[in-house]
PDB file of C-alpha atoms and ligand atoms in Angstrom:
ATOM      1  CA  MET A   1     -14.638 -17.447  -8.163  1.00 41.00           C
ATOM      2  CA  PRO A   2     -15.596 -15.600 -11.611  1.00 45.00           C
ATOM      3  CA  ALA A   3     -15.581 -16.992 -15.076  1.00 45.00           C
ATOM      4  CA  ASP A   4     -12.428 -13.761 -15.976  1.00 51.00           C
ATOM      5  CA  ASP A   5     -10.376 -12.546 -12.489  1.00 53.00           C
ATOM      6  CA  ARG A   6     -10.159  -9.169 -14.782  1.00 56.00           C
ATOM      7  CA  THR A   7     -13.898  -8.405 -13.525  1.00 62.00           C
ATOM      8  CA  PRO A   8     -14.689  -9.527 -10.863  1.00 67.00           C
ATOM      9  CA  GLY A   9     -18.036  -8.333  -8.882  1.00 90.00           C
ATOM     10  CA  VAL A  10     -17.013  -7.163  -5.278  1.00 93.00           C
ATOM     11  CA  ILE A  11     -17.460 -10.137  -3.558  1.00 95.00           C
ATOM     12  CA  ASP A  12     -14.813 -11.598  -5.385  1.00 94.00           C
ATOM     13  CA  ALA A  13     -12.373  -7.966  -6.301  1.00 96.00           C
ATOM     14  CA  ILE A  14     -12.188  -7.993  -2.284  1.00 97.00           C
ATOM     15  CA  ARG A  15     -11.561 -11.888  -2.237  1.00 96.00           C
ATOM     16  CA  THR A  16      -9.395 -11.346  -5.248  1.00 96.00           C
ATOM     17  CA  ARG A  17      -7.228  -7.982  -3.366  1.00 98.00           C
ATOM     18  CA  SER A  18      -3.990  -9.073  -1.935  1.00 98.00           C
ATOM     19  CA  SER A  19      -1.314  -6.702  -1.909  1.00 98.00           C
ATOM     20  CA  LYS A  20       1.436  -8.216  -4.994  1.00 98.00           C
ATOM     21  CA  ARG A  21       5.185  -7.671  -4.729  1.00 98.00           C
ATOM     22  CA  ALA A  22       5.602  -8.360  -8.863  1.00 98.00           C
ATOM     23  CA  PHE A  23       4.341  -7.096 -11.252  1.00 98.00           C
ATOM     24  CA  LEU A  24       4.870  -7.483 -15.454  1.00 98.00           C
ATOM     25  CA  PRO A  25       5.957  -4.201 -17.426  1.00 98.00           C
ATOM     26  CA  THR A  26       2.438  -4.251 -19.033  1.00 98.00           C
ATOM     27  CA  PRO A  27       2.011  -0.916 -19.297  1.00 98.00           C
ATOM     28  CA  VAL A  28      -1.409   1.092 -17.335  1.00 98.00           C
ATOM     29  CA  SER A  29      -2.716   4.433 -19.746  1.00 98.00           C
ATOM     30  CA  ARG A  30      -3.727   7.780 -17.786  1.00 98.00           C
ATOM     31  CA  GLU A  31      -7.813   6.640 -18.783  1.00 98.00           C
ATOM     32  CA  GLN A  32      -7.460   2.848 -16.398  1.00 98.00           C
ATOM     33  CA  VAL A  33      -5.641   5.486 -13.906  1.00 98.00           C
ATOM     34  CA  GLU A  34      -7.947   8.042 -13.796  1.00 98.00           C
ATOM     35  CA  ALA A  35     -11.551   5.941 -13.837  1.00 98.00           C
ATOM     36  CA  ILE A  36     -10.507   4.357 -11.340  1.00 98.00           C
ATOM     37  CA  LEU A  37      -9.398   7.542  -9.261  1.00 98.00           C
ATOM     38  CA  GLN A  38     -12.965   8.596 -10.307  1.00 98.00           C
ATOM     39  CA  LEU A  39     -14.892   5.659  -8.979  1.00 98.00           C
ATOM     40  CA  ALA A  40     -12.517   5.651  -4.815  1.00 98.00           C
ATOM     41  CA  GLY A  41     -13.661   9.158  -5.367  1.00 98.00           C
ATOM     42  CA  LEU A  42     -17.311   7.366  -4.629  1.00 98.00           C
ATOM     43  CA  ALA A  43     -15.560   6.314  -1.164  1.00 98.00           C
ATOM     44  CA  PRO A  44     -17.328   7.890   1.866  1.00 98.00           C
ATOM     45  CA  SER A  45     -15.764  10.720   3.817  1.00 98.00           C
ATOM     46  CA  GLY A  46     -17.737  12.634   7.202  1.00 98.00           C
ATOM     47  CA  SER A  47     -19.741  15.466   5.817  1.00 98.00           C
ATOM     48  CA  ASN A  48     -18.245  14.519   1.588  1.00 98.00           C
ATOM     49  CA  ILE A  49     -15.278  16.821   3.127  1.00 98.00           C
ATOM     50  CA  GLN A  50     -13.492  13.931   0.425  1.00 98.00           C
ATOM     51  CA  PRO A  51      -9.888  15.150   2.152  1.00 98.00           C
ATOM     52  CA  TRP A  52      -7.779  12.652  -0.612  1.00 98.00           C
ATOM     53  CA  GLN A  53      -4.742  14.600  -2.371  1.00 98.00           C
ATOM     54  CA  VAL A  54      -3.638  11.759  -5.307  1.00 99.00           C
ATOM     55  CA  TYR A  55      -0.203  12.336  -7.059  1.00 99.00           C
ATOM     56  CA  VAL A  56       0.314   9.443  -9.795  1.00 99.00           C
ATOM     57  CA  VAL A  57       3.976   8.685 -11.814  1.00 98.00           C
ATOM     58  CA  SER A  58       4.262   7.461 -14.185  1.00 98.00           C
ATOM     59  CA  GLY A  59       7.361   6.480 -17.519  1.00 98.00           C
ATOM     60  CA  THR A  60      10.633   9.229 -16.343  1.00 98.00           C
ATOM     61  CA  ALA A  61       8.725  10.756 -12.811  1.00 98.00           C
ATOM     62  CA  ARG A  62       8.148   7.573 -11.711  1.00 98.00           C
ATOM     63  CA  ASP A  63      12.095   6.102 -12.628  1.00 98.00           C
ATOM     64  CA  ARG A  64      13.867   9.256 -10.957  1.00 98.00           C
ATOM     65  CA  LEU A  65      12.222   9.040  -7.957  1.00 98.00           C
ATOM     66  CA  CYS A  66      12.152   5.691  -7.540  1.00 98.00           C
ATOM     67  CA  ASP A  67      16.345   5.979  -8.551  1.00 98.00           C
ATOM     68  CA  GLU A  68      16.437   8.979  -6.363  1.00 97.00           C
ATOM     69  CA  VAL A  69      14.389   6.887  -2.910  1.00 97.00           C
ATOM     70  CA  ILE A  70      16.729   3.633  -3.322  1.00 97.00           C
ATOM     71  CA  GLN A  71      19.969   5.312  -3.000  1.00 96.00           C
ATOM     72  CA  SER A  72      18.839   7.599   0.000  1.00 95.00           C
ATOM     73  CA  ALA A  73      17.101   4.296   1.266  1.00 95.00           C
ATOM     74  CA  SER A  74      21.067   2.920   0.483  1.00 94.00           C
ATOM     75  CA  GLY A  75      23.243   4.270   2.080  1.00 92.00           C
ATOM     76  CA  ASP A  76      23.017   6.134   5.749  1.00 92.00           C
ATOM     77  CA  ARG A  77      18.609   7.281   6.713  1.00 92.00           C
ATOM     78  CA  SER A  78      19.296   9.813   9.322  1.00 91.00           C
ATOM     79  CA  GLY A  79      17.694  12.597   8.661  1.00 92.00           C
ATOM     80  CA  HIS A  80      14.454  10.315   7.122  1.00 94.00           C
ATOM     81  CA  GLY A  81      11.380   8.795   8.235  1.00 94.00           C
ATOM     82  CA  ARG A  82       7.637   8.792   8.290  1.00 93.00           C
ATOM     83  CA  GLU A  83       5.993  11.899  10.014  1.00 96.00           C
ATOM     84  CA  TYR A  84       3.137   9.754  10.906  1.00 97.00           C
ATOM     85  CA  ASP A  85       2.727   7.162  13.869  1.00 96.00           C
ATOM     86  CA  TYR A  86       1.589   4.016  12.368  1.00 97.00           C
ATOM     87  CA  TYR A  87       2.327   1.877  14.768  1.00 97.00           C
ATOM     88  CA  PRO A  88       2.135   0.855  18.113  1.00 97.00           C
ATOM     89  CA  ASN A  89       5.517   2.029  20.053  1.00 96.00           C
ATOM     90  CA  PRO A  90       6.253  -0.417  22.141  1.00 97.00           C
ATOM     91  CA  TRP A  91       4.803  -3.673  20.253  1.00 98.00           C
ATOM     92  CA  ARG A  92       2.613  -5.972  21.933  1.00 98.00           C
ATOM     93  CA  GLU A  93       0.916  -8.721  21.760  1.00 98.00           C
ATOM     94  CA  PRO A  94      -0.945  -9.427  19.800  1.00 98.00           C
ATOM     95  CA  TYR A  95      -0.445  -7.494  17.726  1.00 98.00           C
ATOM     96  CA  LEU A  96       3.788  -8.195  17.214  1.00 98.00           C
ATOM     97  CA  GLY A  97       2.867 -11.911  16.885  1.00 98.00           C
ATOM     98  CA  ARG A  98       0.967 -11.527  13.786  1.00 98.00           C
ATOM     99  CA  ARG A  99       3.478  -8.859  13.167  1.00 97.00           C
ATOM    100  CA  ARG A 100       6.456 -11.363  12.958  1.00 97.00           C
ATOM    101  CA  ALA A 101       3.966 -13.663  11.461  1.00 97.00           C
ATOM    102  CA  CYS A 102       3.644 -11.860   8.381  1.00 97.00           C
ATOM    103  CA  GLY A 103       6.976 -10.631   7.809  1.00 95.00           C
ATOM    104  CA  TRP A 104       8.285 -15.063   8.074  1.00 95.00           C
ATOM    105  CA  GLY A 105       5.417 -15.558   5.907  1.00 95.00           C
ATOM    106  CA  LEU A 106       7.110 -13.062   3.156  1.00 96.00           C
ATOM    107  CA  TYR A 107       9.930 -14.274   4.023  1.00 95.00           C
ATOM    108  CA  SER A 108       9.933 -18.092   3.643  1.00 94.00           C
ATOM    109  CA  LEU A 109       8.186 -17.175   0.698  1.00 93.00           C
ATOM    110  CA  LEU A 110      11.303 -15.365  -0.753  1.00 94.00           C
ATOM    111  CA  GLY A 111      13.494 -18.066   0.469  1.00 94.00           C
ATOM    112  CA  ILE A 112      15.298 -15.414   2.076  1.00 95.00           C
ATOM    113  CA  VAL A 113      16.107 -16.745   6.157  1.00 95.00           C
ATOM    114  CA  LYS A 114      16.490 -15.076   9.242  1.00 90.00           C
ATOM    115  CA  GLY A 115      19.192 -13.407   9.765  1.00 92.00           C
ATOM    116  CA  ASP A 116      20.009 -11.986   6.644  1.00 95.00           C
ATOM    117  CA  ARG A 117      20.007  -8.516   6.385  1.00 93.00           C
ATOM    118  CA  GLU A 118      21.089  -8.294   3.207  1.00 94.00           C
ATOM    119  CA  ALA A 119      18.855 -10.236   1.271  1.00 95.00           C
ATOM    120  CA  GLY A 120      16.031  -8.373   4.390  1.00 94.00           C
ATOM    121  CA  LEU A 121      17.179  -4.578   3.076  1.00 94.00           C
ATOM    122  CA  ARG A 122      17.917  -6.252  -0.913  1.00 95.00           C
ATOM    123  CA  GLN A 123      13.853  -7.279  -0.647  1.00 95.00           C
ATOM    124  CA  GLU A 124      13.148  -3.472   1.437  1.00 95.00           C
ATOM    125  CA  LEU A 125      14.380  -1.055  -1.365  1.00 97.00           C
ATOM    126  CA  ARG A 126      12.411  -3.336  -3.994  1.00 98.00           C
ATOM    127  CA  ASN A 127       9.537  -1.115  -2.384  1.00 98.00           C
ATOM    128  CA  PHE A 128      10.951   1.604  -4.539  1.00 98.00           C
ATOM    129  CA  THR A 129      10.337  -0.156  -7.984  1.00 98.00           C
ATOM    130  CA  PHE A 130       7.173  -0.224  -6.634  1.00 98.00           C
ATOM    131  CA  PHE A 131       7.769  -3.925  -7.305  1.00 98.00           C
ATOM    132  CA  ASP A 132       8.016  -3.778 -11.111  1.00 98.00           C
ATOM    133  CA  ALA A 133       5.032  -1.887 -11.294  1.00 98.00           C
ATOM    134  CA  PRO A 134       4.095   0.775 -14.173  1.00 98.00           C
ATOM    135  CA  VAL A 135       2.680   3.100 -12.032  1.00 98.00           C
ATOM    136  CA  GLY A 136       2.547   4.278  -8.835  1.00 98.00           C
ATOM    137  CA  LEU A 137       0.042   6.240  -6.630  1.00 99.00           C
ATOM    138  CA  PHE A 138       1.128   9.137  -3.160  1.00 99.00           C
ATOM    139  CA  PHE A 139      -1.863   9.716  -1.437  1.00 99.00           C
ATOM    140  CA  TYR A 140      -1.371  13.123   0.547  1.00 98.00           C
ATOM    141  CA  ILE A 141      -3.609  14.823   3.221  1.00 98.00           C
ATOM    142  CA  ASP A 142      -3.540  18.048   4.302  1.00 98.00           C
ATOM    143  CA  ARG A 143      -1.534  17.839   8.098  1.00 98.00           C
ATOM    144  CA  ASP A 144      -4.070  19.741  10.314  1.00 98.00           C
ATOM    145  CA  LEU A 145      -7.017  17.364   8.927  1.00 98.00           C
ATOM    146  CA  LYS A 146      -8.182  15.650  11.804  1.00 98.00           C
ATOM    147  CA  GLN A 147      -8.342  11.220  12.444  1.00 97.00           C
ATOM    148  CA  GLY A 148     -11.781  11.381  11.018  1.00 98.00           C
ATOM    149  CA  SER A 149      -9.682  12.443   7.636  1.00 98.00           C
ATOM    150  CA  TRP A 150      -7.599   9.385   8.092  1.00 98.00           C
ATOM    151  CA  LEU A 151     -10.742   7.169   8.826  1.00 98.00           C
ATOM    152  CA  ASP A 152     -11.931   8.782   4.920  1.00 98.00           C
ATOM    153  CA  TYR A 153      -9.045   8.471   4.089  1.00 98.00           C
ATOM    154  CA  GLY A 154      -8.682   3.654   4.869  1.00 98.00           C
ATOM    155  CA  MET A 155     -11.695   3.844   2.992  1.00 98.00           C
ATOM    156  CA  PHE A 156     -10.865   5.951   0.116  1.00 99.00           C
ATOM    157  CA  ILE A 157      -7.603   3.560  -0.106  1.00 99.00           C
ATOM    158  CA  GLN A 158      -9.214   0.318  -0.008  1.00 98.00           C
ATOM    159  CA  THR A 159     -11.412   1.593  -2.737  1.00 98.00           C
ATOM    160  CA  VAL A 160      -9.105   2.088  -4.740  1.00 98.00           C
ATOM    161  CA  MET A 161      -7.861  -1.303  -4.287  1.00 98.00           C
ATOM    162  CA  LEU A 162     -11.117  -2.859  -5.240  1.00 98.00           C
ATOM    163  CA  ALA A 163     -11.606  -0.876  -8.133  1.00 98.00           C
ATOM    164  CA  ALA A 164      -8.236  -1.803  -9.454  1.00 98.00           C
ATOM    165  CA  ARG A 165      -9.576  -5.525  -9.394  1.00 97.00           C
ATOM    166  CA  GLY A 166     -12.692  -4.304 -11.583  1.00 95.00           C
ATOM    167  CA  PHE A 167      -9.772  -3.266 -13.831  1.00 96.00           C
ATOM    168  CA  GLY A 168      -7.414  -6.696 -13.978  1.00 96.00           C
ATOM    169  CA  LEU A 169      -5.078  -4.893 -11.653  1.00 98.00           C
ATOM    170  CA  HIS A 170      -3.655  -5.522  -8.255  1.00 98.00           C
ATOM    171  CA  THR A 171      -2.241  -3.358  -5.588  1.00 98.00           C
ATOM    172  CA  CYS A 172       0.655  -3.622  -3.249  1.00 98.00           C
ATOM    173  CA  PRO A 173      -0.314  -0.244  -0.575  1.00 98.00           C
ATOM    174  CA  GLN A 174       3.484   0.614   0.561  1.00 98.00           C
ATOM    175  CA  ALA A 175       3.422   3.432   3.916  1.00 98.00           C
ATOM    176  CA  ALA A 176       8.035   2.419   3.087  1.00 97.00           C
ATOM    177  CA  TRP A 177       7.640   5.373   1.000  1.00 98.00           C
ATOM    178  CA  ALA A 178       6.343   8.055   3.688  1.00 98.00           C
ATOM    179  CA  ASP A 179       9.785   7.513   4.871  1.00 97.00           C
ATOM    180  CA  PHE A 180      11.561   9.014   2.728  1.00 97.00           C
ATOM    181  CA  HIS A 181       8.775  12.257   2.159  1.00 98.00           C
ATOM    182  CA  SER A 182      11.541  15.136   1.856  1.00 97.00           C
ATOM    183  CA  ILE A 183      11.989  12.736  -1.471  1.00 97.00           C
ATOM    184  CA  VAL A 184       9.415  12.691  -2.955  1.00 98.00           C
ATOM    185  CA  THR A 185       7.400  15.889  -1.804  1.00 98.00           C
ATOM    186  CA  PRO A 186       9.094  17.822  -4.064  1.00 98.00           C
ATOM    187  CA  LEU A 187       9.644  15.611  -6.971  1.00 98.00           C
ATOM    188  CA  VAL A 188       5.316  15.036  -7.160  1.00 98.00           C
ATOM    189  CA  GLY A 189       4.905  18.972  -6.369  1.00 98.00           C
ATOM    190  CA  ALA A 190       2.899  18.650  -2.571  1.00 98.00           C
ATOM    191  CA  PRO A 191       2.572  21.672  -1.063  1.00 98.00           C
ATOM    192  CA  ALA A 192       4.224  22.013   2.194  1.00 96.00           C
ATOM    193  CA  GLU A 193       0.433  22.004   3.403  1.00 98.00           C
ATOM    194  CA  GLN A 194       0.024  18.148   2.593  1.00 98.00           C
ATOM    195  CA  MET A 195       1.602  15.086   3.999  1.00 98.00           C
ATOM    196  CA  LEU A 196       2.668  11.696   2.868  1.00 98.00           C
ATOM    197  CA  VAL A 197       0.111   8.756   3.838  1.00 98.00           C
ATOM    198  CA  CYS A 198       1.989   6.612   1.606  1.00 98.00           C
ATOM    199  CA  GLY A 199       1.865   4.609  -1.101  1.00 98.00           C
ATOM    200  CA  MET A 200       1.033   2.373  -3.623  1.00 99.00           C
ATOM    201  CA  ALA A 201       1.978   0.107  -6.935  1.00 99.00           C
ATOM    202  CA  LEU A 202      -0.148   0.355  -9.381  1.00 99.00           C
ATOM    203  CA  GLY A 203      -0.397  -2.434 -12.449  1.00 98.00           C
ATOM    204  CA  TYR A 204      -0.656  -6.399 -14.098  1.00 98.00           C
ATOM    205  CA  ALA A 205       0.609  -8.892 -11.275  1.00 98.00           C
ATOM    206  CA  ASP A 206       2.836 -11.476 -12.680  1.00 98.00           C
ATOM    207  CA  PRO A 207       0.774 -14.608 -12.105  1.00 97.00           C
ATOM    208  CA  ASP A 208       4.589 -16.699 -12.737  1.00 97.00           C
ATOM    209  CA  ALA A 209       6.058 -15.266  -8.903  1.00 96.00           C
ATOM    210  CA  PRO A 210       6.014 -17.104  -5.897  1.00 95.00           C
ATOM    211  CA  VAL A 211       5.996 -13.765  -3.803  1.00 96.00           C
ATOM    212  CA  ASN A 212       2.334 -12.773  -5.358  1.00 97.00           C
ATOM    213  CA  ALA A 213       0.645 -16.202  -3.551  1.00 96.00           C
ATOM    214  CA  PHE A 214       1.669 -14.612   0.216  1.00 97.00           C
ATOM    215  CA  ARG A 215      -1.686 -14.736   1.063  1.00 97.00           C
ATOM    216  CA  PRO A 216      -1.701 -13.403   5.204  1.00 97.00           C
ATOM    217  CA  GLU A 217      -3.812 -15.869   7.807  1.00 96.00           C
ATOM    218  CA  ARG A 218      -7.132 -13.325   8.916  1.00 98.00           C
ATOM    219  CA  LEU A 219      -8.967 -14.393  12.285  1.00 98.00           C
ATOM    220  CA  PRO A 220     -11.839 -15.752  12.574  1.00 98.00           C
ATOM    221  CA  VAL A 221     -14.428 -13.420  12.208  1.00 98.00           C
ATOM    222  CA  THR A 222     -15.527 -14.477  16.184  1.00 97.00           C
ATOM    223  CA  ASP A 223     -11.957 -13.906  17.264  1.00 97.00           C
ATOM    224  CA  PHE A 224     -13.201  -9.753  16.390  1.00 98.00           C
ATOM    225  CA  SER A 225     -16.567  -9.708  17.245  1.00 98.00           C
ATOM    226  CA  ARG A 226     -19.375 -10.247  19.242  1.00 98.00           C
ATOM    227  CA  PHE A 227     -22.902 -10.302  18.666  1.00 97.00           C
ATOM    228  CA  GLN A 228     -25.395 -10.199  21.027  1.00 97.00           C
ATOM    229  CA  GLY A 229     -29.994 -10.022  20.316  1.00 97.00           C
ATOM    230  CA  PHE A 230     -29.104 -13.465  17.953  1.00 96.00           C
ATOM    231  CA  ASP A 231     -31.584 -15.939  18.833  1.00 85.00           C
TER     232      ASP A 231
HETATM  233  C1  LIG B 301      -1.687   1.358   4.641  1.00 90.11           C
HETATM  234  C2  LIG B 301      -0.598   0.069   4.164  1.00 90.11           C
HETATM  235  C3  LIG B 301       0.829  -0.360   3.713  1.00 90.11           C
HETATM  236  C4  LIG B 301       1.573  -0.739   3.432  1.00 90.11           C
HETATM  237  N1  LIG B 301       2.729  -0.770   3.468  1.00 90.11           N
HETATM  238  C5  LIG B 301       3.304  -1.940   3.205  1.00 90.11           C
HETATM  239  C6  LIG B 301       4.876  -1.680   2.477  1.00 90.11           C
HETATM  240  O1  LIG B 301       5.708  -1.010   2.134  1.00 90.11           O
HETATM  241  N2  LIG B 301       5.586  -2.766   2.295  1.00 90.11           N
HETATM  242  C7  LIG B 301       4.919  -4.216   1.945  1.00 90.11           C
HETATM  243  O2  LIG B 301       5.344  -4.866   1.136  1.00 90.11           O
HETATM  244  N3  LIG B 301       3.534  -3.954   2.297  1.00 90.11           N
HETATM  245  C8  LIG B 301       2.749  -3.227   2.466  1.00 90.11           C
HETATM  246  N4  LIG B 301       1.675  -3.877   2.688  1.00 90.11           N
HETATM  247  C9  LIG B 301       0.757  -4.441   2.877  1.00 90.11           C
HETATM  248  C10 LIG B 301       0.088  -5.396   3.552  1.00 90.11           C
HETATM  249  O3  LIG B 301       1.394  -6.516   4.332  1.00 90.11           O
HETATM  250  C11 LIG B 301      -0.443  -5.961   3.634  1.00 90.11           C
HETATM  251  O4  LIG B 301      -1.891  -5.569   3.956  1.00 90.11           O
HETATM  252  C12 LIG B 301      -0.905  -6.712   4.803  1.00 90.11           C
HETATM  253  O5  LIG B 301       0.144  -8.462   5.377  1.00 90.11           O
HETATM  254  C13 LIG B 301      -2.176  -8.565   4.720  1.00 90.11           C
HETATM  255  O6  LIG B 301      -1.850  -9.173   3.540  1.00 90.11           O
HETATM  256  P1  LIG B 301      -3.040  -8.735   1.878  1.00 90.11           P
HETATM  257  O7  LIG B 301      -3.148  -7.479   1.544  1.00 90.11           O
HETATM  258  O8  LIG B 301      -2.160  -9.315   0.999  1.00 90.11           O
HETATM  259  O9  LIG B 301      -4.386  -9.331   2.715  1.00 90.11           O
HETATM  260  C14 LIG B 301       0.759  -1.948   3.834  1.00 90.11           C
HETATM  261  C15 LIG B 301      -0.508  -2.219   4.144  1.00 90.11           C
HETATM  262  C16 LIG B 301      -1.319  -0.664   4.337  1.00 90.11           C
HETATM  263  C17 LIG B 301      -2.871  -0.564   4.161  1.00 90.11           C
END
């Protein structure tokens, strides 16, 4: 661990990054966000095409957007949904088991018991306040770009999250926002040719919030890697 958690080196940035779901109201400046995005722009992309388009909201723009999406998410959701498949359909093992373990791990930290749909919905709606983070990012991609560009995009988004650690900031990537692209897109001013990939909360994590201690388990390297030629 670094002596000072605010300025981690790269390995510490990787280790200390985790999705935070409770943020302090401490403001984050435009300069900080620009510096993070400048670093993230150094991410690699096939033929250096840099397929990312980022819309950043704070202050009243953020508040208005949150209010509108919460209103829709609290009511009838027919007509909403993301424009791309994120998950397998139908779910299958081993992914289903991992997904369940993640969900129940989070809920148990939050004191949400199985079957308490209202509490589950309340927690889901917290996505749409960016978990109280002062800054929200929306990642858009030109819809005619291909799978390779989505690969590039993942690298960009991870670089945003690691760069944020360099400023003592934390993040939560949020696919939840993509379900409400029809509300988000006109509010951020993205053109119709662009598709919302996901949102992200950016801010200072609340160190006292129990939910921020959530660290879902990872597989050991030997479960997902095969080595050859090493003696
Ligand atoms: C693209 C992407 C979308 C995600 N969407 C959400 C989301 O909508 N809400 C949420 O609470 N967490 C979301 N997560 C966070 C994952 O649950 C989290 O990354 C995973 O459980 C591993 O935990 P860690 O990020 O703390 O290491 C998302 C993560 C990724 C990479």
